[in-house]
Structure formats: structure tokens, C-alpha cells
Amino acid sequence: MTDTSKYGPWAVIAGGSEGVGSEFARMLAEDGFNLVLIARKPGPLATTAQTCRDLGVDVRQVAVDLLDPTSTSQIADATADVEVGLLIYNAGASTCNEPFLEADLADFQKVLDLNVTRMMSLVHMFGRPMAARRRGGIVIVGSLSGYMGADRHSVYSGAKAFSRMFAESLWLELREHDVDVLELVLGVTRTPAMERIGLNFDAPGMLVNTATEVAREGLDHIADGPVRVAGGNAKSAVANSAPDRARVVLETHEAIRELVNLRK
């Protein structure tokens, strides 16, 4: 059970409409947290919000695209009168999966805006009052992609590597303020978003987690930062951190080709 006295009474979940974000919301509602759910699609957002209301908590919906430069101010307005003790940033998708030289820089900028810029702005906004109150928690949902370069993921992998280093540094800074920081690193996770892009979850040797599994693990280990590699993927993270970068990148490249059905 997640402690409302440490991380409550309100939790903000960016990317809280489906998949891992929806599971975070449901579990926190079961533990008595009031919720501010942020997502781009109003339909799934409303469905998750109602599920949580049915569990007896207050829920606010903020249907906003985090790529909108005004999104931070909209979220600030929606939370101005509540005490947020937990921020979960679960909105880090890869919005451009083209070879770097074949896409516009503006498209890659969106990857950075979603995974880096907006994440930092929300952490800054909610982290300051947490530090002043000397309690709270920040969870940044990361990816194994941040452990190695990958074809068509040049910017996304770099952004995920940044978020991990950012979380580790923030963890050091906020320890003295009794605010917990955790980067929850996910491997291949079966979510509606991943199913829509057609990942090959049956690729040989592929470890696939459920949204329920990784959300539970994240909530159970908020205080065990700075990094938690979820779903039994710790060995992969260690292997992908080896100093022989050419070997690591080429070997993981073949595994990724299996995952995205690019084998010829």
C-alpha cells in the first residue's frame, strides 16, 4: 500500500489514461489517493477517471497535449488549490521513429519536448513545494532504451538516458528534503499504445511485462531510488551498460529488429 501520509493527499499522473498510467491511477485510488489525471485523449482519460471515482476518491481530468507549450500552466491552474504529494511522469513516448537525417528537426524536437522539457517543468513545479513540506515523491517512468543507442531511436534513446541521469541527480539533491525520487525503467511492456504500433510480443526470448506488474513494482519501490529496473530486466540493463559499446549496440539492434518485425 502506498502511504498517503508520505505521498498524499493528491497524486498527479501525466500520461494517466491507459496502460501503465491507468494502472498507477487505479492502484493509488485503491490506497485512498485523490488524483489529477493528465492525458491527450479525453475518452480514455474519462474512462480511467470514472473507474477511480468509483473507488471513492476525487479525480480531476486535464485533457491536454503535453506538447502544447501552455500545458504546464494549464496543469498549474488545475492543481493550484490542492496539495500534491506524488508526481508520476509517465508520458514519455517516442513520437518520431525515422532515421535522424530523414526527418525534420521539428519532429525530433517534439520527442525532446515530451520526454525532457515537459518532464522537467512538472518536476520543478511540483518538486519545490514537496521540498518545502519535507515530504513527497517523484516517479519518472523511463526505458531500457536509455541504456544503448538504437536505429530510428537516436533522439528518444538520448532523451531516456538524460531522464535517468536527471533522476539520479535529483535523488541526491532531494534526499536532504525527505522527497523520494525514482526512475522506473521499463522493458517491453504490453500496453494499448505498444499494441497499436504492432510490436511482436512473441519474438523469441523476449521478456514481456504487463502494465499491472510494472506499476505495482514502481509504487512498491518509490523510496528505493534513484533507479529501479522493473519486470526482471535488471540483467539486460547491466549487459547494455558494458563498455564494449559496438558489441552492445549491434546485439541489441538485432533484438529490436525482432521486436518491431523488421527481420527480412
Coordinates of C-alpha atoms in Angstrom, one line a residue:
M1 CA 0.0 0.0 0.0
T2 CA 1.3 3.5 -0.9
D3 CA 1.4 5.8 2.1
T4 CA -0.9 8.8 1.8
S5 CA 0.7 10.4 4.8
K6 CA 4.0 10.5 2.9
Y7 CA 2.9 10.9 -0.6
G8 CA -0.7 12.3 -0.4
P9 CA -3.3 13.5 -0.4
W10 CA -3.2 14.2 -4.1
A11 CA -1.2 12.4 -6.8
V12 CA -0.6 13.8 -10.3
I13 CA -0.2 11.3 -13.1
A14 CA 1.0 12.6 -16.5
G15 CA 0.0 10.0 -19.1
G16 CA -2.7 8.7 -16.8
S17 CA -5.4 7.5 -19.2
E18 CA -4.4 3.9 -20.2
G19 CA -1.7 1.2 -19.9
V20 CA 0.8 1.8 -17.1
G21 CA -0.6 5.2 -16.2
S22 CA -4.1 3.8 -15.8
E23 CA -2.8 1.1 -13.5
F24 CA -1.0 3.6 -11.4
A25 CA -4.2 5.6 -11.1
R26 CA -6.3 2.6 -10.1
M27 CA -3.8 1.4 -7.5
L28 CA -3.4 4.8 -6.0
A29 CA -7.2 5.2 -5.9
E30 CA -7.5 1.9 -4.0
D31 CA -5.0 3.3 -1.5
G32 CA -7.1 6.4 -1.0
F33 CA -5.2 9.0 -3.1
N34 CA -7.1 11.8 -4.8
L35 CA -5.9 12.1 -8.4
V36 CA -5.2 14.6 -11.1
L37 CA -5.0 12.6 -14.4
I38 CA -3.4 14.2 -17.4
A39 CA -3.6 12.8 -21.0
R40 CA -4.2 13.9 -24.5
K41 CA -7.2 11.7 -25.4
P42 CA -10.4 12.7 -23.5
G43 CA -12.2 9.4 -24.0
P44 CA -9.7 7.0 -22.3
L45 CA -9.0 9.7 -19.7
A46 CA -12.7 9.9 -18.8
T47 CA -12.9 6.1 -18.5
T48 CA -10.0 5.8 -16.1
A49 CA -11.1 8.8 -14.1
Q50 CA -14.6 7.2 -13.6
T51 CA -13.0 3.9 -12.6
C52 CA -11.1 5.8 -9.9
R53 CA -14.1 7.8 -8.7
D54 CA -16.0 4.6 -8.3
L55 CA -13.3 3.6 -5.8
G56 CA -14.3 6.6 -3.7
V57 CA -11.7 9.3 -4.4
D58 CA -11.8 12.7 -6.0
V59 CA -10.4 12.9 -9.6
R60 CA -9.6 15.8 -11.8
Q61 CA -9.2 15.4 -15.5
V62 CA -6.8 17.5 -17.5
A63 CA -7.2 16.7 -21.2
V64 CA -4.2 18.4 -22.7
D65 CA -1.4 17.6 -25.1
L66 CA 1.9 17.9 -23.2
L67 CA 3.4 19.1 -26.5
D68 CA 1.3 22.2 -26.1
P69 CA 3.6 25.0 -24.7
T70 CA 0.7 26.1 -22.5
S71 CA 0.2 22.6 -20.9
T72 CA 2.3 23.4 -17.8
S73 CA 0.3 26.5 -17.0
Q74 CA -3.0 24.5 -17.6
I75 CA -1.8 21.9 -15.1
A76 CA -0.8 24.5 -12.6
D77 CA -4.2 26.1 -12.8
A78 CA -5.9 22.6 -12.3
T79 CA -3.8 21.9 -9.2
A80 CA -3.5 25.3 -7.6
D81 CA -5.8 24.6 -4.7
V82 CA -4.6 21.1 -3.8
E83 CA -1.6 19.6 -2.1
V84 CA 0.3 17.3 -4.5
G85 CA 2.5 14.8 -2.7
L86 CA 3.2 12.5 -5.6
L87 CA 4.1 13.2 -9.2
I88 CA 4.3 10.3 -11.7
Y89 CA 5.6 11.3 -15.2
N90 CA 4.5 8.5 -17.5
A91 CA 4.2 10.5 -20.7
G92 CA 7.5 9.7 -22.5
A93 CA 6.6 8.2 -25.8
S94 CA 8.7 8.2 -29.0
T95 CA 6.8 10.4 -31.4
C96 CA 9.3 10.2 -34.3
N97 CA 10.9 6.9 -35.3
E98 CA 12.6 7.9 -38.5
P99 CA 16.3 7.8 -39.3
F100 CA 17.8 11.1 -38.0
L101 CA 18.7 12.6 -41.3
E102 CA 15.4 11.7 -42.9
A103 CA 13.0 13.6 -40.6
D104 CA 12.6 17.3 -39.8
L105 CA 14.3 18.6 -36.7
A106 CA 10.9 19.9 -35.6
D107 CA 9.7 16.3 -35.3
F108 CA 12.6 15.3 -33.1
Q109 CA 12.1 18.5 -31.0
K110 CA 8.7 17.1 -30.1
V111 CA 10.4 13.9 -28.7
L112 CA 12.6 16.2 -26.5
D113 CA 9.7 18.4 -25.5
L114 CA 7.7 15.4 -24.3
N115 CA 10.4 13.4 -22.7
V116 CA 12.7 16.1 -21.4
T117 CA 11.3 19.6 -21.4
R118 CA 7.8 19.0 -20.1
M119 CA 9.0 16.4 -17.6
M120 CA 11.5 18.9 -16.1
S121 CA 8.9 21.7 -15.9
L122 CA 6.4 19.5 -14.0
V123 CA 9.1 18.1 -11.7
H124 CA 10.2 21.7 -11.0
M125 CA 6.7 22.9 -10.4
F126 CA 5.6 20.1 -8.0
G127 CA 9.0 19.3 -6.5
R128 CA 9.5 22.8 -5.0
P129 CA 6.5 22.6 -2.6
M130 CA 7.4 19.0 -1.8
A131 CA 10.8 20.0 -0.7
A132 CA 9.4 22.9 1.3
R133 CA 7.0 20.5 3.1
R134 CA 9.8 17.9 3.5
R135 CA 7.7 15.0 2.1
G136 CA 6.7 13.7 -1.2
G137 CA 7.7 11.5 -4.1
I138 CA 8.6 11.8 -7.8
V139 CA 8.4 8.9 -10.2
I140 CA 9.8 9.3 -13.7
V141 CA 9.0 6.4 -16.0
G142 CA 12.0 5.5 -18.1
S143 CA 13.0 2.9 -20.6
L144 CA 15.7 0.4 -21.3
S145 CA 16.2 2.4 -24.5
G146 CA 18.2 4.8 -22.3
Y147 CA 20.9 2.2 -21.9
M148 CA 22.0 1.9 -25.6
G149 CA 21.7 3.6 -28.9
A150 CA 19.2 2.2 -31.4
D151 CA 18.3 2.6 -35.0
R152 CA 15.5 5.1 -35.5
H153 CA 15.7 6.0 -31.8
S154 CA 18.6 8.4 -31.8
V155 CA 16.8 11.2 -30.1
Y156 CA 14.4 9.0 -28.0
S157 CA 17.3 6.9 -26.6
G158 CA 19.2 10.0 -25.8
A159 CA 16.2 11.5 -24.0
K160 CA 15.7 8.4 -21.9
A161 CA 19.4 8.4 -21.0
F162 CA 19.0 12.0 -19.9
S163 CA 16.0 11.3 -17.7
R164 CA 17.9 8.5 -15.9
M165 CA 20.9 10.8 -15.1
F166 CA 18.4 13.6 -14.2
A167 CA 16.6 11.3 -11.8
E168 CA 19.8 10.1 -10.2
S169 CA 21.0 13.7 -9.7
L170 CA 17.6 14.9 -8.4
W171 CA 17.6 11.9 -6.0
L172 CA 20.8 13.2 -4.5
E173 CA 19.6 16.8 -4.2
L174 CA 16.2 16.0 -2.6
R175 CA 17.3 13.4 -0.1
E176 CA 18.0 16.1 2.4
H177 CA 14.4 17.4 1.9
D178 CA 12.9 13.9 2.5
V179 CA 11.5 13.8 -1.0
D180 CA 11.9 10.4 -2.7
V181 CA 12.9 10.3 -6.4
L182 CA 12.7 7.1 -8.6
E183 CA 13.3 6.4 -12.2
L184 CA 11.2 3.3 -13.0
V185 CA 12.9 1.7 -16.0
L186 CA 10.6 -0.3 -18.2
G187 CA 11.4 -3.0 -20.7
V188 CA 8.9 -4.4 -23.2
T189 CA 5.5 -3.8 -21.7
R190 CA 2.2 -4.9 -23.1
T191 CA 0.1 -1.7 -23.3
P192 CA -2.6 -0.4 -25.7
A193 CA 0.0 2.0 -27.1
M194 CA 2.5 -0.7 -27.8
E195 CA -0.2 -3.0 -29.3
R196 CA -1.3 -0.2 -31.7
I197 CA 2.2 0.1 -33.2
G198 CA 2.3 -3.7 -33.8
L199 CA 5.2 -4.9 -31.6
N200 CA 6.0 -8.6 -31.9
F201 CA 5.5 -9.6 -28.3
D202 CA 6.1 -13.2 -29.3
A203 CA 9.6 -12.6 -30.5
P204 CA 11.9 -15.5 -29.3
G205 CA 13.4 -14.8 -25.9
M206 CA 11.5 -11.6 -25.4
L207 CA 10.7 -10.7 -21.8
V208 CA 7.2 -9.0 -21.8
N209 CA 5.7 -7.4 -18.8
T210 CA 2.2 -6.3 -18.1
A211 CA 1.2 -2.8 -17.1
T212 CA -0.1 -4.1 -13.8
E213 CA 3.2 -5.7 -12.9
V214 CA 5.4 -2.7 -13.6
A215 CA 3.0 -0.2 -12.0
R216 CA 2.8 -2.3 -8.8
E217 CA 6.6 -2.6 -8.7
G218 CA 7.0 1.2 -9.1
L219 CA 4.7 2.1 -6.3
D220 CA 6.2 -0.5 -4.0
H221 CA 9.7 0.9 -4.6
I222 CA 9.2 4.7 -4.6
A223 CA 11.6 5.0 -1.6
D224 CA 14.2 2.8 -3.2
G225 CA 15.7 5.2 -5.7
P226 CA 17.3 6.5 -7.6
V227 CA 16.6 3.8 -10.3
R228 CA 14.5 0.6 -10.3
V229 CA 14.7 -1.6 -13.4
A230 CA 11.3 -3.2 -13.4
G231 CA 9.9 -6.5 -14.6
G232 CA 13.0 -8.7 -14.3
N233 CA 15.0 -6.6 -16.8
A234 CA 17.9 -5.7 -14.5
K235 CA 20.3 -8.2 -16.2
S236 CA 19.5 -6.6 -19.5
A237 CA 20.3 -3.1 -18.1
V238 CA 23.6 -4.4 -16.7
A239 CA 24.5 -6.1 -20.0
N240 CA 23.6 -3.0 -22.0
S241 CA 25.9 -0.9 -19.8
A242 CA 29.0 -2.9 -20.8
P243 CA 32.0 -0.8 -22.0
D244 CA 32.2 -2.5 -25.5
R245 CA 29.6 -0.2 -27.0
A246 CA 29.8 -1.5 -30.5
R247 CA 29.0 -5.1 -29.4
V248 CA 26.2 -3.9 -27.1
V249 CA 24.6 -1.7 -29.8
L250 CA 24.8 -4.3 -32.6
E251 CA 23.5 -7.1 -30.4
T252 CA 20.5 -5.1 -29.1
H253 CA 19.9 -3.9 -32.7
E254 CA 19.1 -7.5 -33.7
A255 CA 16.8 -8.0 -30.8
I256 CA 14.9 -4.8 -31.6
R257 CA 14.5 -5.8 -35.2
E258 CA 12.8 -9.0 -33.9
L259 CA 10.5 -6.9 -31.7
V260 CA 9.4 -4.5 -34.4
N261 CA 9.1 -7.2 -37.1
L262 CA 11.9 -5.9 -39.3
R263 CA 13.6 -9.3 -39.9
K264 CA 14.0 -10.0 -43.6

